[in-house]
């Protein structure tokens, strides 16, 4: 049975390798073993012991099995005594397991309640999931004097706890930034709380982790942590309305026209006015099942789009941003999408035929509503103009 | 469930063991039916009791759903508007009494008193029918007051719960009538008293479920 | 059905003085004992057991094929094999098929075949209901899968969370098929559980007290109780779902004020007991196999029984560990976290007792034994990752990632499936009188061990690296670099799936080759310990010529071996052949077995008809309903025995039982 | 299930001879119809009390009293009409297990919805 032994070794070996190596992964955007905030760290500290204990128990069981298999293989010995066992062994197992589990259980309870604590979080953000993107709305509060609505990237200040108030406009989603905290479901009709705190500036990847239909795989998000000062700058920029394009004849101007014609059906751009100068309010509620589409007022202040599935930045600009040191990061991110950096190709593809870039249900259902952005049959010129217009939404 | 119960009318499903009557060492334990069984119990009765145990979780789920949703009446009328306690009390009383007549049928059957067995079976079926009739009447009333099945969570869960119960009663009535018919035809061999008993168990269960529904759903205000 | 029962004096006894004629009811019972009819109308537990097994295995191949497509899609970033929509249907049906159409019915097959044999009975308590159960399972399974051809299968994941399952978010009929199909297979499980519980409790051979019962039978008993109480819960959930989708109720419609968590609770109250329903039969099988090939009794039999019952019991108090991220509040989370950890203890006892069973034994590494040992190891790995889930804060990092997928494939494939394959190799000679080829068997085993660890091992890494489950694609921008590169591990996993496939094809080849070969298996090839071996292989239609009277746990072994007072060693005192001879010499006469019946089949067929009606048109519902009522009456009114003239040649009504043909 | 229960079960049928061998222990107790009529009257009385109660205002006592009366009715029907009081412990096991399990599980589930207070 030598092959037997070798074959079986592989198994817990692997389990062990995983648990040990998982800690030291390079550039692993969603590694659950690399906490970057106090909440995630609490979890990480808690889980190391059970993982290693499990590894040990696993190896133990395997070792015993292999020993028995080898020692008691049929060598022609006599039929063994038909003994029915020895309760001590079972008592021993119970005791051993009970002790091990108690050692796991006690700290677990503590952490459960620590993570449920919310009083120490000064700032709150309403996080709303819908098929298949996240919307963040910052209510008026200390440091934010008028509400902010954005999507895809959750921007938070470093070094303080932000309280996320999670809910959903359609089905259940789940908000998860592995390096900052565990996940919490966004359940329609409920508001559930989740702590978020990042220690150092940077972009922390996350992904919707409750199956939410067709494009669940394309419902991603980032948490972007900025130093408090930078965060204040960001807030200031976001609270300002979009500046209307001065020259109607320019490409951007033509794009704005198209936008007013088509896109406002769903997309809000604060400060956009119609010909009578009345503010244009998006009618997403009558056009979409979820009743919402991303607010594009400061579209170019983000670096991803379509549920953070695609990068607004070209490859090299993106790598530059990702590689930025904590001190450089803030400025770089606040710079937004420099015209040279815009990932024009995919943005155009999106405008040409969004459902092709991201599976959605763009056709209207019986009560005339869609789930996702339809292909709008725009001409190439219109698309070019729109891109020019979108560039102005800094 | 009628499979299990009526099954025994052809009392053969445990026939597999008959031969034991002659050969099993426990010969004398077999008793009149020649069925040796490990627990000395009737397969059919044990099966019925297990089924009733299982039904507890079925109705438990439906009742919990109602309990969770009874307050959520949307725009529609709520419990306190629609319920007519006196009427429901009456029909509850009818169902309760049908339990009594069912017992009487069972004892009669055990006495091999065919006449009374038939009588009480019929009466039980009749009372059951009255109850179901009452439900139908009651629900039409609700409906006219604007409480459709889809009106609100309250209405959906109420109709689902009471509907399931109503279906159980109806099945019971069918079983009672089938048995009644079989009896006149004298078609059963074996122990018909047990069939009566089995249907009795089922019938009483339907009754106790109503005992709960009556209190939790009707008497306790939302 | 080979034996037609005859009227006997005592069946005609009683005050109602009716003669045999009048007692025959309205409709004749079928008497075919060969050809396709004998399969359609059989009520024989062994025949039904085989039918369960064969059907389930076909569904295993279907579910496996779906799995292969999943792995193919994930072998590359931005896989193009399946569309997002097709992928979602694929994993939903993969899980549904594997859980409800393979593992559960396969266990039901083993239970049907071997429980009556192990307890020394001639059939189950309610043979017709048994047949009805099988046809429900088949009807439900075909109904479910017919959705592939009728506008797409269910696409909500196997736990079908609301509100994503509502018509607004899942417009195709897939979810309707899913809900109604599972409702139908649920009937099979419920009737089956009642049937087996009664059989086990009430039809044991004389002298077989509960604590002398074979351990497999014990585990089946526990499982049937779990089914008895768990099935009604999902029945409620499925009804609510169907009523919402079909009649416009709003049970999970948030805009109407509903709470989507209601579904989660109902599903998982069923769902967690369900996972033990899946694994305990396999625990039972290996608890039979290990002693046989260690030539020792099961170590601490009472503890294994007790821990099995304990697992079943505690299993009811942990369901919310599937909802740690749903927002239950810290108190509930704590409670369910702790109760979940508790379950590790009884399961640990089982593992230890299995190891101790081998300890000091005389081990023979047959394929059956290898699979049993494989189960100990692989299941432990899965169980341990389960314990890491039970630490709810870290579960919030794990839930809905591939780490969970790794966990449950280790417990399901390394637990349930390994046990089932162990059972195949162990009981094949009993069922078919043929031994599966051991060389191919070992190849089969090693391919499956290597394959499963390659497939599911990497999923631990993928999950801890944050790859969520149920993603039809993963993109290059987040797959990371170096050792933890997601693409690499996904490819290993996909490769492993192919190896698994080869392993399973090897098994199929083995089966085909064995079927071609001669039926020359010895009567007692493994020197086994329990009663099912105290009859011919395949067993006689009436199982035992003489119902044995039991005096030991492992009765069959103790008939063969006795301890030599002098040396204190076990010595053989009889061979299986000799024991068989004794049986045949005092064979009982006049054995009554239930006759075949049309009604189980007809009644079961009525259900999918009704179900199609619910989806497509109301008239069909009426048709189905009438079919149901009629067949129930037919069922009730059919005679308890065949008409004399049904027998060939017609027998005098007082004659002894007439055997028409040996069982297939 | 411990061994001695089993032993008992075996005795259980061992002393169950005679015509009703497979009817458990119940057959030895045979009640006159009047017995059941009395029980029915009690049940009717309790029902009446329940209804009456639901019309008057007894404050906090209301819910518990109502539930207790419900439980009494339930148990009486099970024990006497369904004969469980006199019947085999296996039947008791089958039924009460289901009932108690149902209560525990569903009450726990409702609790997580903060249903009680
Ligand atoms: C065969 C089926 C099976 C079995 C037996 C188990 C067994 C266990 N499972 Fe698993 N589980 C599933 C099937 C199964 N599970 C499935 C299908 C899912 C996913 C459903 C879905 O989301 O799709 C799931 C999901 C699942 C979750 C939810 C994860 C999530 O979605 O977030 C959790 C959480 O606690 C969990 C825990 C456990 C535990 C603690 C055990 C324990 O019973 C394990 C006990 C065994 C051992 C511990 C090993 C042996 C013991 C010893 C060697 C003794 C010494 C050990 C110690 C003292 C630790 N399981
Ligand atoms: C008993 C249950 C069981 C079993 C046996 C399996 C077996 C397998 N599962 Fe399964 N799986 C689940 C239960 C099971 N699974 C569940 C419950 C889920 C969750 C679904 C959800 O999220 O809703 C899941 C999800 C799941 C996923 C995650 C999907 C996702 O989240 O996106 C994956 C991905 O790799 C996977 C893979 C596999 C593989 C490769 C096998 C392999 O072991 C399969 C091995 C079998 C074969 C390879 C078949 C061999 C047959 C042939 C080669 C055909 C030959 C044909 C003829 C000869 C005619 N499964
Ligand atoms: Cu949103 Cu998954
Ligand atoms: Cu579970």
PDB file of N, CA, C and O in Angstrom, chain C residues 364-396:
ATOM      1  N   UNK C 364      -7.925  -5.912   4.734  1.00  0.00           N
ATOM      2  CA  UNK C 364      -7.832  -6.278   3.320  1.00  0.00           C
ATOM      3  C   UNK C 364      -8.248  -5.076   2.481  1.00  0.00           C
ATOM      4  O   UNK C 364      -9.364  -4.566   2.650  1.00  0.00           O
ATOM      5  N   UNK C 365      -7.357  -4.635   1.603  1.00  0.00           N
ATOM      6  CA  UNK C 365      -7.626  -3.390   0.881  1.00  0.00           C
ATOM      7  C   UNK C 365      -8.352  -3.650  -0.422  1.00  0.00           C
ATOM      8  O   UNK C 365      -7.821  -3.425  -1.504  1.00  0.00           O
ATOM      9  N   UNK C 366      -9.570  -4.113  -0.320  1.00  0.00           N
ATOM     10  CA  UNK C 366     -10.410  -4.215  -1.516  1.00  0.00           C
ATOM     11  C   UNK C 366     -10.836  -2.804  -1.916  1.00  0.00           C
ATOM     12  O   UNK C 366     -10.692  -1.853  -1.136  1.00  0.00           O
ATOM     13  N   UNK C 367     -11.408  -2.691  -3.113  1.00  0.00           N
ATOM     14  CA  UNK C 367     -11.830  -1.360  -3.550  1.00  0.00           C
ATOM     15  C   UNK C 367     -12.840  -0.771  -2.583  1.00  0.00           C
ATOM     16  O   UNK C 367     -12.755   0.404  -2.214  1.00  0.00           O
ATOM     17  N   UNK C 368     -13.779  -1.604  -2.139  1.00  0.00           N
ATOM     18  CA  UNK C 368     -14.780  -1.101  -1.183  1.00  0.00           C
ATOM     19  C   UNK C 368     -14.085  -0.506   0.032  1.00  0.00           C
ATOM     20  O   UNK C 368     -14.403   0.600   0.487  1.00  0.00           O
ATOM     21  N   UNK C 369     -13.067  -1.224   0.540  1.00  0.00           N
ATOM     22  CA  UNK C 369     -12.336  -0.758   1.715  1.00  0.00           C
ATOM     23  C   UNK C 369     -11.608   0.542   1.398  1.00  0.00           C
ATOM     24  O   UNK C 369     -11.630   1.495   2.187  1.00  0.00           O
ATOM     25  N   UNK C 370     -10.988   0.612   0.218  1.00  0.00           N
ATOM     26  CA  UNK C 370     -10.258   1.834  -0.132  1.00  0.00           C
ATOM     27  C   UNK C 370     -11.191   3.033  -0.111  1.00  0.00           C
ATOM     28  O   UNK C 370     -10.878   4.084   0.450  1.00  0.00           O
ATOM     29  N   UNK C 371     -12.366   2.872  -0.721  1.00  0.00           N
ATOM     30  CA  UNK C 371     -13.297   3.996  -0.718  1.00  0.00           C
ATOM     31  C   UNK C 371     -13.692   4.368   0.707  1.00  0.00           C
ATOM     32  O   UNK C 371     -13.834   5.550   1.044  1.00  0.00           O
ATOM     33  N   UNK C 372     -13.838   3.360   1.561  1.00  0.00           N
ATOM     34  CA  UNK C 372     -14.212   3.661   2.947  1.00  0.00           C
ATOM     35  C   UNK C 372     -13.110   4.459   3.629  1.00  0.00           C
ATOM     36  O   UNK C 372     -13.360   5.479   4.281  1.00  0.00           O
ATOM     37  N   UNK C 373     -11.855   4.017   3.450  1.00  0.00           N
ATOM     38  CA  UNK C 373     -10.738   4.753   4.054  1.00  0.00           C
ATOM     39  C   UNK C 373     -10.667   6.151   3.442  1.00  0.00           C
ATOM     40  O   UNK C 373     -10.492   7.153   4.137  1.00  0.00           O
ATOM     41  N   UNK C 374     -10.861   6.207   2.122  1.00  0.00           N
ATOM     42  CA  UNK C 374     -10.860   7.510   1.451  1.00  0.00           C
ATOM     43  C   UNK C 374     -11.878   8.436   2.092  1.00  0.00           C
ATOM     44  O   UNK C 374     -11.592   9.608   2.348  1.00  0.00           O
ATOM     45  N   UNK C 375     -13.041   7.887   2.404  1.00  0.00           N
ATOM     46  CA  UNK C 375     -14.075   8.733   3.017  1.00  0.00           C
ATOM     47  C   UNK C 375     -13.578   9.310   4.330  1.00  0.00           C
ATOM     48  O   UNK C 375     -13.707  10.506   4.587  1.00  0.00           O
ATOM     49  N   UNK C 376     -12.957   8.459   5.156  1.00  0.00           N
ATOM     50  CA  UNK C 376     -12.505   8.967   6.458  1.00  0.00           C
ATOM     51  C   UNK C 376     -11.653  10.213   6.250  1.00  0.00           C
ATOM     52  O   UNK C 376     -11.872  11.260   6.864  1.00  0.00           O
ATOM     53  N   UNK C 377     -10.696  10.110   5.334  1.00  0.00           N
ATOM     54  CA  UNK C 377      -9.751  11.211   5.154  1.00  0.00           C
ATOM     55  C   UNK C 377     -10.417  12.415   4.507  1.00  0.00           C
ATOM     56  O   UNK C 377     -10.396  13.531   5.052  1.00  0.00           O
ATOM     57  N   UNK C 378     -11.057  12.188   3.360  1.00  0.00           N
ATOM     58  CA  UNK C 378     -11.606  13.329   2.617  1.00  0.00           C
ATOM     59  C   UNK C 378     -12.711  14.008   3.411  1.00  0.00           C
ATOM     60  O   UNK C 378     -12.786  15.234   3.472  1.00  0.00           O
ATOM     61  N   UNK C 379     -13.567  13.218   4.041  1.00  0.00           N
ATOM     62  CA  UNK C 379     -14.655  13.853   4.786  1.00  0.00           C
ATOM     63  C   UNK C 379     -14.101  14.689   5.924  1.00  0.00           C
ATOM     64  O   UNK C 379     -14.588  15.799   6.184  1.00  0.00           O
ATOM     65  N   UNK C 380     -13.066  14.166   6.589  1.00  0.00           N
ATOM     66  CA  UNK C 380     -12.496  14.940   7.690  1.00  0.00           C
ATOM     67  C   UNK C 380     -12.036  16.302   7.205  1.00  0.00           C
ATOM     68  O   UNK C 380     -12.304  17.326   7.849  1.00  0.00           O
ATOM     69  N   UNK C 381     -11.395  16.331   6.047  1.00  0.00           N
ATOM     70  CA  UNK C 381     -10.956  17.628   5.527  1.00  0.00           C
ATOM     71  C   UNK C 381     -12.156  18.559   5.356  1.00  0.00           C
ATOM     72  O   UNK C 381     -12.170  19.695   5.829  1.00  0.00           O
ATOM     73  N   UNK C 382     -13.214  18.021   4.716  1.00  0.00           N
ATOM     74  CA  UNK C 382     -14.401  18.851   4.512  1.00  0.00           C
ATOM     75  C   UNK C 382     -15.017  19.272   5.833  1.00  0.00           C
ATOM     76  O   UNK C 382     -15.454  20.409   5.996  1.00  0.00           O
ATOM     77  N   UNK C 383     -15.030  18.339   6.791  1.00  0.00           N
ATOM     78  CA  UNK C 383     -15.633  18.668   8.078  1.00  0.00           C
ATOM     79  C   UNK C 383     -14.863  19.767   8.777  1.00  0.00           C
ATOM     80  O   UNK C 383     -15.444  20.673   9.369  1.00  0.00           O
ATOM     81  N   UNK C 384     -13.549  19.696   8.680  1.00  0.00           N
ATOM     82  CA  UNK C 384     -12.741  20.700   9.372  1.00  0.00           C
ATOM     83  C   UNK C 384     -12.952  22.073   8.752  1.00  0.00           C
ATOM     84  O   UNK C 384     -13.073  23.076   9.462  1.00  0.00           O
ATOM     85  N   UNK C 385     -13.034  22.133   7.421  1.00  0.00           N
ATOM     86  CA  UNK C 385     -13.322  23.457   6.844  1.00  0.00           C
ATOM     87  C   UNK C 385     -14.708  23.896   7.306  1.00  0.00           C
ATOM     88  O   UNK C 385     -14.938  25.088   7.523  1.00  0.00           O
ATOM     89  N   UNK C 386     -15.608  22.932   7.505  1.00  0.00           N
ATOM     90  CA  UNK C 386     -16.915  23.296   8.039  1.00  0.00           C
ATOM     91  C   UNK C 386     -16.789  23.986   9.380  1.00  0.00           C
ATOM     92  O   UNK C 386     -17.438  24.996   9.641  1.00  0.00           O
ATOM     93  N   UNK C 387     -15.889  23.463  10.216  1.00  0.00           N
ATOM     94  CA  UNK C 387     -15.720  24.083  11.533  1.00  0.00           C
ATOM     95  C   UNK C 387     -15.189  25.507  11.380  1.00  0.00           C
ATOM     96  O   UNK C 387     -15.575  26.411  12.120  1.00  0.00           O
ATOM     97  N   UNK C 388     -14.324  25.716  10.381  1.00  0.00           N
ATOM     98  CA  UNK C 388     -13.857  27.104  10.218  1.00  0.00           C
ATOM     99  C   UNK C 388     -15.007  28.008   9.773  1.00  0.00           C
ATOM    100  O   UNK C 388     -14.994  29.196  10.075  1.00  0.00           O
ATOM    101  N   UNK C 389     -16.026  27.454   9.094  1.00  0.00           N
ATOM    102  CA  UNK C 389     -17.193  28.296   8.773  1.00  0.00           C
ATOM    103  C   UNK C 389     -17.963  28.649  10.032  1.00  0.00           C
ATOM    104  O   UNK C 389     -18.558  29.713  10.134  1.00  0.00           O
ATOM    105  N   UNK C 390     -17.964  27.699  10.957  1.00  0.00           N
ATOM    106  CA  UNK C 390     -18.835  27.905  12.117  1.00  0.00           C
ATOM    107  C   UNK C 390     -18.339  29.074  12.957  1.00  0.00           C
ATOM    108  O   UNK C 390     -19.071  29.594  13.789  1.00  0.00           O
ATOM    109  N   UNK C 391     -17.098  29.500  12.756  1.00  0.00           N
ATOM    110  CA  UNK C 391     -16.606  30.719  13.401  1.00  0.00           C
ATOM    111  C   UNK C 391     -17.187  31.892  12.616  1.00  0.00           C
ATOM    112  O   UNK C 391     -16.590  32.387  11.664  1.00  0.00           O
ATOM    113  N   UNK C 392     -18.362  32.352  13.039  1.00  0.00           N
ATOM    114  CA  UNK C 392     -19.154  33.201  12.137  1.00  0.00           C
ATOM    115  C   UNK C 392     -18.408  34.437  11.640  1.00  0.00           C
ATOM    116  O   UNK C 392     -18.554  34.778  10.465  1.00  0.00           O
ATOM    117  N   UNK C 393     -17.593  35.119  12.456  1.00  0.00           N
ATOM    118  CA  UNK C 393     -16.921  36.276  11.850  1.00  0.00           C
ATOM    119  C   UNK C 393     -16.055  35.887  10.660  1.00  0.00           C
ATOM    120  O   UNK C 393     -16.083  36.557   9.623  1.00  0.00           O
ATOM    121  N   UNK C 394     -15.332  34.779  10.770  1.00  0.00           N
ATOM    122  CA  UNK C 394     -14.520  34.433   9.590  1.00  0.00           C
ATOM    123  C   UNK C 394     -15.415  33.881   8.490  1.00  0.00           C
ATOM    124  O   UNK C 394     -15.073  33.968   7.312  1.00  0.00           O
ATOM    125  N   UNK C 395     -16.597  33.355   8.863  1.00  0.00           N
ATOM    126  CA  UNK C 395     -17.506  32.929   7.794  1.00  0.00           C
ATOM    127  C   UNK C 395     -17.961  34.123   6.964  1.00  0.00           C
ATOM    128  O   UNK C 395     -18.209  33.979   5.764  1.00  0.00           O
ATOM    129  N   UNK C 396     -18.029  35.309   7.585  1.00  0.00           N
ATOM    130  CA  UNK C 396     -18.426  36.458   6.759  1.00  0.00           C
ATOM    131  C   UNK C 396     -17.364  36.739   5.698  1.00  0.00           C
ATOM    132  O   UNK C 396     -17.632  37.414   4.714  1.00  0.00           O
TER     133      UNK C 396
END
